Amino acid sequence: QVQLVESGGGLVQPGGSLRLSCAASRSIFRLNYMGWYRQAPGKERELVAGITNEGTTTYAESVKGRFTISRDNAKKTVYLEMNNLKPEDTADYYCKTDLGGIGYWGKGTLVTVSS
């Protein structure tokens, strides 16, 4: 099993930046894939960004060029750097990984982009 705890959310003005962190309860070295997802009110949960153990990254089209995902295996943490935030980025952000064929989710952190 693995527990994931997200942090770093908050209220930010349009154009601002935030860095989200996802801390894992165990080594993430052997966790091939880790991802950030988000869910806005009344919408489906969607993939924001993912990163493999080899550092290969994927991004939703809506965040390309603005968000950057990274992982620090030594700190057992995955980050999501978010720049030039827009009101449509407002959502609960969740971290996810897979271990032994089972998906594990954190409880999320709320990001609100508003003036």
Tab-separated table of C-alpha atoms in Angstrom:
chain	number	residue	atom	x	y	z
A	1	GLN	CA	0.000	0.000	0.000
A	2	VAL	CA	0.933	3.621	-0.342
A	3	GLN	CA	-0.604	6.766	1.134
A	4	LEU	CA	-0.424	10.023	-0.774
A	5	VAL	CA	-0.797	13.456	0.809
A	6	GLU	CA	-1.179	16.552	-1.324
A	7	SER	CA	-0.358	20.074	-0.181
A	8	GLY	CA	0.266	23.533	-1.586
A	9	GLY	CA	-3.182	24.510	-2.753
A	10	GLY	CA	-4.762	27.850	-2.003
A	11	LEU	CA	-6.218	31.033	-3.404
A	12	VAL	CA	-4.235	32.778	-6.118
A	13	GLN	CA	-4.975	35.588	-8.539
A	14	PRO	CA	-5.116	34.986	-12.288
A	15	GLY	CA	-1.600	34.947	-13.674
A	16	GLY	CA	-0.176	33.758	-10.392
A	17	SER	CA	1.728	30.613	-9.508
A	18	LEU	CA	1.495	27.721	-7.086
A	19	ARG	CA	3.519	24.592	-6.448
A	20	LEU	CA	1.684	21.484	-5.358
A	21	SER	CA	3.429	18.639	-3.558
A	22	CYS	CA	2.428	15.005	-3.236
A	23	ALA	CA	4.236	13.168	-0.461
A	24	ALA	CA	4.192	9.376	-0.492
A	25	SER	CA	4.342	7.133	2.553
A	26	ARG	CA	6.892	4.827	0.937
A	27	SER	CA	9.667	4.959	-1.596
A	28	ILE	CA	8.432	6.015	-5.005
A	29	PHE	CA	11.511	4.723	-6.792
A	30	ARG	CA	9.666	1.646	-8.019
A	31	LEU	CA	6.396	3.449	-8.696
A	32	ASN	CA	6.581	3.721	-12.440
A	33	TYR	CA	3.817	6.227	-12.910
A	34	MET	CA	2.636	9.122	-10.813
A	35	GLY	CA	0.096	11.663	-11.916
A	36	TRP	CA	-1.808	14.779	-11.009
A	37	TYR	CA	-5.505	14.939	-11.730
A	38	ARG	CA	-8.099	17.613	-11.071
A	39	GLN	CA	-11.828	17.834	-10.670
A	40	ALA	CA	-13.780	21.042	-10.973
A	41	PRO	CA	-17.302	21.360	-9.557
A	42	GLY	CA	-19.768	19.561	-11.770
A	43	LYS	CA	-17.075	18.124	-14.014
A	44	GLU	CA	-15.345	14.806	-14.491
A	45	ARG	CA	-11.944	14.192	-12.969
A	46	GLU	CA	-9.269	14.707	-15.613
A	47	LEU	CA	-5.580	14.036	-16.020
A	48	VAL	CA	-3.450	17.153	-15.665
A	49	ALA	CA	0.057	15.711	-15.872
A	50	GLY	CA	1.873	12.404	-15.434
A	51	ILE	CA	5.469	11.322	-15.025
A	52	THR	CA	7.145	7.931	-15.291
A	53	ASN	CA	10.088	6.674	-13.299
A	54	GLU	CA	12.274	7.411	-16.308
A	55	GLY	CA	11.104	11.015	-16.331
A	56	THR	CA	8.798	10.826	-19.319
A	57	THR	CA	6.038	13.386	-18.893
A	58	THR	CA	2.578	13.915	-20.325
A	59	TYR	CA	0.331	16.953	-20.026
A	60	ALA	CA	-3.228	17.894	-20.774
A	61	GLU	CA	-3.389	20.275	-23.710
A	62	SER	CA	-4.947	22.949	-21.524
A	63	VAL	CA	-1.887	23.151	-19.240
A	64	LYS	CA	0.990	22.615	-21.668
A	65	GLY	CA	3.555	25.365	-21.361
A	66	ARG	CA	2.167	26.483	-18.001
A	67	PHE	CA	2.463	23.441	-15.698
A	68	THR	CA	5.491	21.290	-14.982
A	69	ILE	CA	5.471	17.932	-13.211
A	70	SER	CA	8.578	16.588	-11.524
A	71	ARG	CA	9.530	13.912	-9.023
A	72	ASP	CA	12.167	13.640	-6.322
A	73	ASN	CA	12.570	9.964	-5.514
A	74	ALA	CA	14.842	10.693	-2.545
A	75	LYS	CA	12.142	12.859	-0.949
A	76	LYS	CA	9.340	10.506	-2.017
A	77	THR	CA	7.569	13.505	-3.491
A	78	VAL	CA	6.017	14.536	-6.772
A	79	TYR	CA	5.524	18.202	-7.599
A	80	LEU	CA	3.282	20.189	-9.897
A	81	GLU	CA	4.557	23.666	-10.669
A	82	MET	CA	1.687	25.785	-11.978
A	83	ASN	CA	2.315	29.139	-13.630
A	84	ASN	CA	0.090	31.681	-15.355
A	85	LEU	CA	-2.915	30.257	-13.565
A	86	LYS	CA	-6.359	30.887	-15.014
A	87	PRO	CA	-9.802	30.844	-13.392
A	88	GLU	CA	-10.545	27.629	-15.303
A	89	ASP	CA	-7.727	25.931	-13.399
A	90	THR	CA	-9.846	26.140	-10.250
A	91	ALA	CA	-10.380	22.592	-8.988
A	92	ASP	CA	-9.479	19.999	-6.428
A	93	TYR	CA	-6.117	18.542	-7.404
A	94	TYR	CA	-5.346	14.908	-6.678
A	95	CYS	CA	-2.219	12.806	-6.814
A	96	LYS	CA	-2.418	9.222	-8.051
A	97	THR	CA	-0.154	6.254	-8.457
A	98	ASP	CA	-0.501	2.570	-9.211
A	99	LEU	CA	1.016	-0.254	-7.215
A	100	GLY	CA	0.434	-3.903	-7.877
A	101	GLY	CA	-2.405	-3.098	-10.235
A	102	ILE	CA	-4.229	-1.002	-7.668
A	103	GLY	CA	-4.712	2.728	-8.002
A	104	TYR	CA	-4.051	4.907	-4.982
A	105	TRP	CA	-5.350	8.457	-4.613
A	106	GLY	CA	-4.643	11.245	-2.191
A	107	LYS	CA	-7.436	13.273	-0.638
A	108	GLY	CA	-6.721	16.311	-2.754
A	109	THR	CA	-5.829	19.959	-2.340
A	110	LEU	CA	-8.020	22.835	-3.476
A	111	VAL	CA	-6.738	25.411	-5.940
A	112	THR	CA	-8.837	28.520	-6.441
A	113	VAL	CA	-7.891	31.058	-9.082
A	114	SER	CA	-9.815	34.265	-8.611
A	115	SER	CA	-9.340	37.994	-8.389
